[in-house]
mmCIF file of C-alpha atoms (C1' of nucleotides) in Angstrom:
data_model
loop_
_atom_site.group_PDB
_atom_site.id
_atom_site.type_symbol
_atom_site.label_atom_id
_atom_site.label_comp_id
_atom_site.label_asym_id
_atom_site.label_seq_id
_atom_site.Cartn_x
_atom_site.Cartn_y
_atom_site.Cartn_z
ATOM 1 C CA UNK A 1 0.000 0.000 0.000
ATOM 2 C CA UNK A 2 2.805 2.448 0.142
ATOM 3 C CA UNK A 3 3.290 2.752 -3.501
ATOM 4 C CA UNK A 4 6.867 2.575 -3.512
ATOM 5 C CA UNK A 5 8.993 1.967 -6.848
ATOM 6 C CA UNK A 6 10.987 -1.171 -5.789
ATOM 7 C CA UNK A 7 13.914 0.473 -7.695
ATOM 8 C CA UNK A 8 14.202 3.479 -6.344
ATOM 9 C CA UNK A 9 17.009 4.279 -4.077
ATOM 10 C CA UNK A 10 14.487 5.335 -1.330
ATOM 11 C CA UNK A 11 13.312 1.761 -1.563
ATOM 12 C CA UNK A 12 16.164 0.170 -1.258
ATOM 13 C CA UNK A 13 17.329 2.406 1.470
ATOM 14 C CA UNK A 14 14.523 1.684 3.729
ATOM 15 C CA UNK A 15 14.686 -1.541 2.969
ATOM 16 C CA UNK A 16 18.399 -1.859 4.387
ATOM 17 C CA UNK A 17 17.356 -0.175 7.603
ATOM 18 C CA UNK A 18 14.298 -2.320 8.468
ATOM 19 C CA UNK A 19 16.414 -5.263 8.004
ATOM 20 C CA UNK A 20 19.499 -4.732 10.064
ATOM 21 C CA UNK A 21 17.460 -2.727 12.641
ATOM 22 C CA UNK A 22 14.426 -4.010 14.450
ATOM 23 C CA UNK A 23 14.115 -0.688 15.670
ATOM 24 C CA UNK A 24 13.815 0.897 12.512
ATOM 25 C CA UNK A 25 11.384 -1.917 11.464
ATOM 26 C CA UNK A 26 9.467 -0.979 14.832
ATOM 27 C CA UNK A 27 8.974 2.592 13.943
ATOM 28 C CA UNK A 28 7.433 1.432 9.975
ATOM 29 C CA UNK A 29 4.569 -0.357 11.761
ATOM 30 C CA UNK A 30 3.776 1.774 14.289
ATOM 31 C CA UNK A 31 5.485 5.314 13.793
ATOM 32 C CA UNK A 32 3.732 6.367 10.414
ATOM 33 C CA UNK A 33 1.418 9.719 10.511
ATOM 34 C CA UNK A 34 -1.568 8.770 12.094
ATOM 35 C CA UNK A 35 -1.011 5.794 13.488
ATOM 36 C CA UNK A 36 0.126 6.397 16.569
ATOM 37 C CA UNK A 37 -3.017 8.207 17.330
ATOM 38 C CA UNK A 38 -5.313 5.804 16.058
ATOM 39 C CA UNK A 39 -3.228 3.027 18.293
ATOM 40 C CA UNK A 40 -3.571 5.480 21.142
ATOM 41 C CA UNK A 41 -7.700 6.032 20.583
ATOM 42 C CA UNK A 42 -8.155 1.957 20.671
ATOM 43 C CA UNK A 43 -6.139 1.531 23.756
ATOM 44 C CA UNK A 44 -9.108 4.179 24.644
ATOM 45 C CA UNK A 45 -11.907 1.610 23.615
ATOM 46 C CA UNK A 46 -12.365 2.882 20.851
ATOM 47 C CA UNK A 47 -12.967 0.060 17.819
ATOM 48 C CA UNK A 48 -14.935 1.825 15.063
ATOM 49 C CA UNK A 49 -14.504 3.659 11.906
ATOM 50 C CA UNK A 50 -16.539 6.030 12.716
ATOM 51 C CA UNK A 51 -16.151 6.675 16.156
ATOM 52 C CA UNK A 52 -12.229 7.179 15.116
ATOM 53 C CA UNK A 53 -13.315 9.336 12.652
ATOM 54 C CA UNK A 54 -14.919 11.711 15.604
ATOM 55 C CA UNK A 55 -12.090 11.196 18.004
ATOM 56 C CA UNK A 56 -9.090 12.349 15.648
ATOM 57 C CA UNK A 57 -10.685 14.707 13.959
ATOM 58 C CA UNK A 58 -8.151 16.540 11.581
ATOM 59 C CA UNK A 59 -8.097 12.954 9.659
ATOM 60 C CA UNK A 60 -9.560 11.619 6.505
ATOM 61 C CA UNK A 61 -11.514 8.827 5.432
ATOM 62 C CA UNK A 62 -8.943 7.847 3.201
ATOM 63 C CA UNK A 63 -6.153 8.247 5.450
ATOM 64 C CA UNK A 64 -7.840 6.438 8.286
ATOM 65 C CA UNK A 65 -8.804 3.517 5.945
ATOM 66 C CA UNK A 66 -5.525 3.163 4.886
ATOM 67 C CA UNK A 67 -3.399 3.196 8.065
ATOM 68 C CA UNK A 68 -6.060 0.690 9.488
ATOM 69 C CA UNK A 69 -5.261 -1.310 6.610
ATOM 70 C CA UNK A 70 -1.597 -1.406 7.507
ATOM 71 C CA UNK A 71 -2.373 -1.651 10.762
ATOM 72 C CA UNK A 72 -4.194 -5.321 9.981
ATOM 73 C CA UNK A 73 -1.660 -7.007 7.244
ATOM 74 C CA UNK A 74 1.314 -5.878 9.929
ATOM 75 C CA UNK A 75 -0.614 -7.568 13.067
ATOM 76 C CA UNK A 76 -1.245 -5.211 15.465
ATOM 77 C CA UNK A 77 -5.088 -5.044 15.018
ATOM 78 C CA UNK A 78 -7.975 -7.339 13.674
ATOM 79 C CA UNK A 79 -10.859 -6.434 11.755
ATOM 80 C CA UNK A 80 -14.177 -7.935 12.145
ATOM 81 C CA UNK A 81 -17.031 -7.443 10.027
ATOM 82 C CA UNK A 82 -20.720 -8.031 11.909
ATOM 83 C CA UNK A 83 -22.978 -8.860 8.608
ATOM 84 C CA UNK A 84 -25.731 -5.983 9.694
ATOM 85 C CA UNK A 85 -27.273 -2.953 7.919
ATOM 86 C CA UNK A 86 -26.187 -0.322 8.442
ATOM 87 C CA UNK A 87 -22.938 -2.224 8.213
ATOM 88 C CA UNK A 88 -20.789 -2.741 11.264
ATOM 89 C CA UNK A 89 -16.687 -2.990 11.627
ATOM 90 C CA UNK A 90 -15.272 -3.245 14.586
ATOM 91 C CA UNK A 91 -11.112 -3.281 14.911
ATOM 92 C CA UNK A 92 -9.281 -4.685 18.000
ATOM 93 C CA UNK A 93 -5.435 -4.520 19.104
ATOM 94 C CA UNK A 94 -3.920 -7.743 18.602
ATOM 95 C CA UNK A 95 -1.221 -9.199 21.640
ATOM 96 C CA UNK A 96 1.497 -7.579 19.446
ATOM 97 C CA UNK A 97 -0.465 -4.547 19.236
ATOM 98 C CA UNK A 98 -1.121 -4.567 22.987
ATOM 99 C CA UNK A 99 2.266 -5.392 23.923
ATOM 100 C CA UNK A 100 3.116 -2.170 22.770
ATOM 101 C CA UNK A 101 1.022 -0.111 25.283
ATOM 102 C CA UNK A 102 3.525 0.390 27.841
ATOM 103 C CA UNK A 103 6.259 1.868 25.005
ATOM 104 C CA UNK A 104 3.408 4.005 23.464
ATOM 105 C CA UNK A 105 3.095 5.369 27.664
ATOM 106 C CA UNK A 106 6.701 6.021 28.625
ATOM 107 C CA UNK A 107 7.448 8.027 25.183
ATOM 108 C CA UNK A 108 4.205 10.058 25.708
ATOM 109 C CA UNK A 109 6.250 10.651 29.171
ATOM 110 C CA UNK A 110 9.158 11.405 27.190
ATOM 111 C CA UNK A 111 7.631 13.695 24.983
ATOM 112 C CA UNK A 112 6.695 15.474 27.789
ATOM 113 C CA UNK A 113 9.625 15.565 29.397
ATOM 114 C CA UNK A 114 10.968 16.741 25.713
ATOM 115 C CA UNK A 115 8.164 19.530 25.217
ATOM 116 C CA UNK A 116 9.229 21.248 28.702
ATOM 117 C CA UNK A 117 13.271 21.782 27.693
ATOM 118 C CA UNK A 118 12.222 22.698 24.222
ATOM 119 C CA UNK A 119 9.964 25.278 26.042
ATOM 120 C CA UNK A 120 12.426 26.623 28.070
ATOM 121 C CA UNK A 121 15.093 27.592 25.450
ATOM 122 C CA UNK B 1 14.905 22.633 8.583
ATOM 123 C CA UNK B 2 11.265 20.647 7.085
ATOM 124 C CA UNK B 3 10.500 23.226 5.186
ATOM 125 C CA UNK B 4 7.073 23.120 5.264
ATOM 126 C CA UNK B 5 4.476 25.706 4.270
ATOM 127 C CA UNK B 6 2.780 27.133 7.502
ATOM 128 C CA UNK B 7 -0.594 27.406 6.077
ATOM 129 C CA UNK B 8 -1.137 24.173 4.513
ATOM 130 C CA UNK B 9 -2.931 21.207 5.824
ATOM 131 C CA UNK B 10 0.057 19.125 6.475
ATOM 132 C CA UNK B 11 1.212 21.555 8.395
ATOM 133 C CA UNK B 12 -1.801 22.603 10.511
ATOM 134 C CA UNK B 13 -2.436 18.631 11.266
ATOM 135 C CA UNK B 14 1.135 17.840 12.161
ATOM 136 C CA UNK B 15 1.064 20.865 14.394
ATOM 137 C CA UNK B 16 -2.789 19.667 15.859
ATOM 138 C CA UNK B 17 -1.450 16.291 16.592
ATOM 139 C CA UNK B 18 1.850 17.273 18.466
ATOM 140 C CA UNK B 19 -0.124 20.264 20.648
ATOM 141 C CA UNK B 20 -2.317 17.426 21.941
ATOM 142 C CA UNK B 21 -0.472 14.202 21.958
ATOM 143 C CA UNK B 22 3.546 14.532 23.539
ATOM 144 C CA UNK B 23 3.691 10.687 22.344
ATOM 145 C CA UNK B 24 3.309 12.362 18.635
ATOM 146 C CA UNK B 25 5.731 14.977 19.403
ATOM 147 C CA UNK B 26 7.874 12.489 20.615
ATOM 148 C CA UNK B 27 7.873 11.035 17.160
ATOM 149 C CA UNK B 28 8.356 13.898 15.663
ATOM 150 C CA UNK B 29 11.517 14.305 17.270
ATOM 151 C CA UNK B 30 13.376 10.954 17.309
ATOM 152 C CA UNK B 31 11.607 9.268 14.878
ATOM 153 C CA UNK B 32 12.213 10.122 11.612
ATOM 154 C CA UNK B 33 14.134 8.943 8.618
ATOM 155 C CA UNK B 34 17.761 8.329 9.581
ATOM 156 C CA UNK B 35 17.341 9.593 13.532
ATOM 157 C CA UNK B 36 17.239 6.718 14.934
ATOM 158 C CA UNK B 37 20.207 4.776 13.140
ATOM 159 C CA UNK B 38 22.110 8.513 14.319
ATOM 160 C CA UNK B 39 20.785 8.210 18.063
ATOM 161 C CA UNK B 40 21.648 4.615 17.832
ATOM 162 C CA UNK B 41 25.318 4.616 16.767
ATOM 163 C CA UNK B 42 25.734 7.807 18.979
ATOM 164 C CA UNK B 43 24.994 5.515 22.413
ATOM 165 C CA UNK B 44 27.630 2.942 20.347
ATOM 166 C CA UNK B 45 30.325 5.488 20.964
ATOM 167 C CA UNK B 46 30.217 7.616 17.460
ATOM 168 C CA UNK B 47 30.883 11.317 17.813
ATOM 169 C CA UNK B 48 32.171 12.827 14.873
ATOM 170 C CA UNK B 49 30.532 13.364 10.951
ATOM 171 C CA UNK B 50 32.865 11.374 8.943
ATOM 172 C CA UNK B 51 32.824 8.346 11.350
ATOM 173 C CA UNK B 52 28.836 8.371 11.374
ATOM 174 C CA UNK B 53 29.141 8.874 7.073
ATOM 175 C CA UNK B 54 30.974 5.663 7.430
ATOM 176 C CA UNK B 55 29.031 3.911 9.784
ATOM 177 C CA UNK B 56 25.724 4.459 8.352
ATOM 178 C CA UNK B 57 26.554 3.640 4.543
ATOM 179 C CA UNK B 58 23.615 4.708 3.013
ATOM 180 C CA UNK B 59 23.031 7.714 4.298
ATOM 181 C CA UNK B 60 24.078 11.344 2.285
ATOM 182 C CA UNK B 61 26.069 14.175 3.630
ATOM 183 C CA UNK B 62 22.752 15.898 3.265
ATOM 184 C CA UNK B 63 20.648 14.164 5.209
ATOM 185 C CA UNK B 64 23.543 13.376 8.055
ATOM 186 C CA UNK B 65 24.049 17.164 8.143
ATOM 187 C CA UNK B 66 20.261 18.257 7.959
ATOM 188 C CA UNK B 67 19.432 15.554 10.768
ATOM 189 C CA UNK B 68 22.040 16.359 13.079
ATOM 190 C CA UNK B 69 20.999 19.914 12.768
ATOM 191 C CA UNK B 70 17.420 19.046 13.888
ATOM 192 C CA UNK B 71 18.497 16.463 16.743
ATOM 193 C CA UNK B 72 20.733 19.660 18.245
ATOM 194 C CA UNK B 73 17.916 22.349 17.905
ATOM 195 C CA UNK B 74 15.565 19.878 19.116
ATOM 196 C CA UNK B 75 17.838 19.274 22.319
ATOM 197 C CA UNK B 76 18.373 15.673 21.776
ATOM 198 C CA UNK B 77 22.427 15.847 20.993
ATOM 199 C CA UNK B 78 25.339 19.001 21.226
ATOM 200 C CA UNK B 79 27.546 20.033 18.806
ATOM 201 C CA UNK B 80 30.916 21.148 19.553
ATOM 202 C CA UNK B 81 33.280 22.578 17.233
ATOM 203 C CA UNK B 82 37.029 22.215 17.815
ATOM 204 C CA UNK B 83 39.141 25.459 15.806
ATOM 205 C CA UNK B 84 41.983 22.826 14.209
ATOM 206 C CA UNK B 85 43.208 21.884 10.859
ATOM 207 C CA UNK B 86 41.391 19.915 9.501
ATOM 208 C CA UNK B 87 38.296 20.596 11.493
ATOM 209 C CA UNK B 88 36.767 19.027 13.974
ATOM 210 C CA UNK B 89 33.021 18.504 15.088
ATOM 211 C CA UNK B 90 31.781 16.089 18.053
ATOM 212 C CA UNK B 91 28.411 15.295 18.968
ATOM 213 C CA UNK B 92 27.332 14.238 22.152
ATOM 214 C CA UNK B 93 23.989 13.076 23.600
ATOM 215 C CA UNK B 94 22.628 15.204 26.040
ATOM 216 C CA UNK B 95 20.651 14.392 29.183
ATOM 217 C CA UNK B 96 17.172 14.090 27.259
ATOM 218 C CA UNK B 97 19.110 12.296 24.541
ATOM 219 C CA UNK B 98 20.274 9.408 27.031
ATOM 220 C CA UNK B 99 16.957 9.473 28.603
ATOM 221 C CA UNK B 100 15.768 7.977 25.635
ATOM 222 C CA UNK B 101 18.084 5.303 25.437
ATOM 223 C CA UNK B 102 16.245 2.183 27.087
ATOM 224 C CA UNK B 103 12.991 3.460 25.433
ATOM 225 C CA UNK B 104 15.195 2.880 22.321
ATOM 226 C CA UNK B 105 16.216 -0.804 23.344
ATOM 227 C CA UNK B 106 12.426 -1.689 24.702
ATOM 228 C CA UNK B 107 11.115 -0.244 21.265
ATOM 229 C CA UNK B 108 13.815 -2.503 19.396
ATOM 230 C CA UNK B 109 13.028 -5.692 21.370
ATOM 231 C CA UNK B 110 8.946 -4.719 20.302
ATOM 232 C CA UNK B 111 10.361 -4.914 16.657
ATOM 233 C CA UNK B 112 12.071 -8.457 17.011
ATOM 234 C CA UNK B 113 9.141 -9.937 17.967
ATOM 235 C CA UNK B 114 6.814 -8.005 15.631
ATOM 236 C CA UNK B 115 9.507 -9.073 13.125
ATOM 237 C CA UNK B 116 8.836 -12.806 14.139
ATOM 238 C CA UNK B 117 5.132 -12.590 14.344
ATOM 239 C CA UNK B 118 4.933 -11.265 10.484
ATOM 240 C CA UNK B 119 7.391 -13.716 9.255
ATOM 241 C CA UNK B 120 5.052 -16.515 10.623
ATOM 242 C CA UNK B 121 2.502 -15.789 8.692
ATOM 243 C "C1'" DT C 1 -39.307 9.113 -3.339
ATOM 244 C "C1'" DA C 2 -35.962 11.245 -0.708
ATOM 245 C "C1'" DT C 3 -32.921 11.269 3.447
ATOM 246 C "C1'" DG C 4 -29.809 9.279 6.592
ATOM 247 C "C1'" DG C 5 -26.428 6.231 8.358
ATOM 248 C "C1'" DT C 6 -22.178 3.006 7.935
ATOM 249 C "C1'" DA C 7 -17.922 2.102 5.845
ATOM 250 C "C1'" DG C 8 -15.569 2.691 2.622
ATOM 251 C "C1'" DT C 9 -13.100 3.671 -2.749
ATOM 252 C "C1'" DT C 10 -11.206 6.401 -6.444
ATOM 253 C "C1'" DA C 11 -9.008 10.062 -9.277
ATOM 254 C "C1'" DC C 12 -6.674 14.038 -9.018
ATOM 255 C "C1'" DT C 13 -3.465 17.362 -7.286
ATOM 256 C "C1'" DA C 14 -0.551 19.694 -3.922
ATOM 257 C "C1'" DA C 15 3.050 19.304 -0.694
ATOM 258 C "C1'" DA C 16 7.002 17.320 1.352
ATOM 259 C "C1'" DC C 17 10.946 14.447 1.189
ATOM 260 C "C1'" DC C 18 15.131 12.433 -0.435
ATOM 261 C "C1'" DG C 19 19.337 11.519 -3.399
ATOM 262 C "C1'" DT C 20 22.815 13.114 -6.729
ATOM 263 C "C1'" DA C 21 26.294 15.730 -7.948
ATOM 264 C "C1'" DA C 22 28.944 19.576 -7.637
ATOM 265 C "C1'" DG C 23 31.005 23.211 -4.974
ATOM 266 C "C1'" DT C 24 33.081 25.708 -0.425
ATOM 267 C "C1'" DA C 25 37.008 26.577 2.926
ATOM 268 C "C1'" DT C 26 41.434 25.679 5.062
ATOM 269 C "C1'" DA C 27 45.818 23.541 5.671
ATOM 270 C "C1'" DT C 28 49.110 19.679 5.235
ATOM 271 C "C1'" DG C 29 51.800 16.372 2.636
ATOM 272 C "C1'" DC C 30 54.021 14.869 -1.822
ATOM 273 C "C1'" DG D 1 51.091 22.818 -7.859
ATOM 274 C "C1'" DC D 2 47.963 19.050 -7.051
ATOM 275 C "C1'" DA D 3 45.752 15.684 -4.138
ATOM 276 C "C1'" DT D 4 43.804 14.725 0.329
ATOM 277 C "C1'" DA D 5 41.162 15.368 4.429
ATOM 278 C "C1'" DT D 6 37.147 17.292 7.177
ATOM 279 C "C1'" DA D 7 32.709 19.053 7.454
ATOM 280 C "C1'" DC D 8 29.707 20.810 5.315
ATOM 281 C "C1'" DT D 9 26.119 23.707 1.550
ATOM 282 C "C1'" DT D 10 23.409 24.284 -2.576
ATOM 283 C "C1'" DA D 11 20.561 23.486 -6.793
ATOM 284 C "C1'" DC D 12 17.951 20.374 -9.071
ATOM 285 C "C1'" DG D 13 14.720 16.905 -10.103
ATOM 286 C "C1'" DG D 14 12.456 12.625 -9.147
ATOM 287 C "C1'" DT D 15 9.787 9.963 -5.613
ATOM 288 C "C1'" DT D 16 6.540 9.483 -2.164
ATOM 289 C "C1'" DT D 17 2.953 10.965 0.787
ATOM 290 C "C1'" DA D 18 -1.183 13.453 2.014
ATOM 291 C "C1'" DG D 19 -5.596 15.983 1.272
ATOM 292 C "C1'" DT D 20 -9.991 17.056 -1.404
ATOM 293 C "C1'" DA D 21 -13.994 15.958 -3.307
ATOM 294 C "C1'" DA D 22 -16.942 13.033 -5.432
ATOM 295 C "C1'" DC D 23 -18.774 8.526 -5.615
ATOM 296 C "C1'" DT D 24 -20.287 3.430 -4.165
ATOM 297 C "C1'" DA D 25 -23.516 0.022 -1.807
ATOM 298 C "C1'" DC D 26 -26.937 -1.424 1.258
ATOM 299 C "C1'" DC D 27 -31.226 -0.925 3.848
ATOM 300 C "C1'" DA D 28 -34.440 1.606 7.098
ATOM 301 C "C1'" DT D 29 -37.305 5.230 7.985
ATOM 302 C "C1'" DA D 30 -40.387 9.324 6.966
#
DNA sequence: TATGGTAGTTACTAAACCGTAAGTATATGC
DNA sequence: GCATATACTTACGGTTTAGTAACTACCATA
């Protein structure tokens, strides 16, 4: 889905540092735009399209279809369609996804930590 | 240094999302491109430009130099010039910089395993 | 028959990012 | 006088990502 040219130097470049760095790898599941904030709203309860939709609100429909895509083929959530009308979708964090709660919490601390010395410059 | 335009949507929505959420500023900070492979060899012991160049092999002076720029405005690392001939540049991690160090490691250990999970499949 | 609600998809375009290659300055060694 | 070394800077163009707006399908309700 990220409609890379598998020549392109960029390509190969990123494909160098996901392999030799799990790290690196880490950050192209779960780093990516809006992910982390759509990660962050589920660990909220928060499981459908449309309720994301409402919580984050700068996003778009395409964007938020997309990164839940990712989300899915990479593991960290499921998606389960309930056969009703109007339809119903409901996504869930996997055990990988929820493993990586407490990370997500101590770099929000971080980041705080971060915002105040920036601040104080 | 990311040049962007202050009045487009990028911008505004990158701007929304790191007000509210210090886990997406956090992001915004270490997480981009080449900064972690820099934060990474700089807890390994690397200091200087050239050694970094080397260590890193597929990374451009331009994007070593424009990155390191960003990690030192951002507070994450120093720069400290040294008046000889040739010249000579360290960087060092500051406090905040280290502080992110076992986040680092957890966040690595997250990727193994996510690593292993997708490979299963 | 028209409206509303869910959960998307698609085409198009604007913005941002990245890599290449060439150039800068200074001094030392051959 | 030319090459080498360090640590960059700049212009350019291609690649990738993100946002907008319009459209899809299904059924229930008024």
């Amino acid at each position: 889905m990220p409609q890379r040219k598998e020549n392109s130097v960029s390509f190969e470049n990123e494909q160098a540092l996901e392999t030799d760095c799990p790290f690196i790898f880490a950050l192209s599941l779960m780093g990516k735009r809006w992910k982390p904030a759509i990660l962050w709203k589920m660990t909220e309860g928060i499981h459908r399209f449309g309720e994301m939709k409402r919580a984050i609100p700068p996003i778009s429909e395409k964007m938020l279809t997309q990164h839940l895509r990712e989300l899915e083929t990479d593991g960290l959530i499921t998606r389960t369609i309930y056969p009703e009308m109007p339809p119903r979708v409901e996504y869930a964090l996997t055990n990988l996804g929820l493993s990586l709660q407490p990370i997500l919490e101590q770099l929000n601390t971080w980041g705080e930590k971060a915002k105040k010395t920036k601040a104080k410059k």
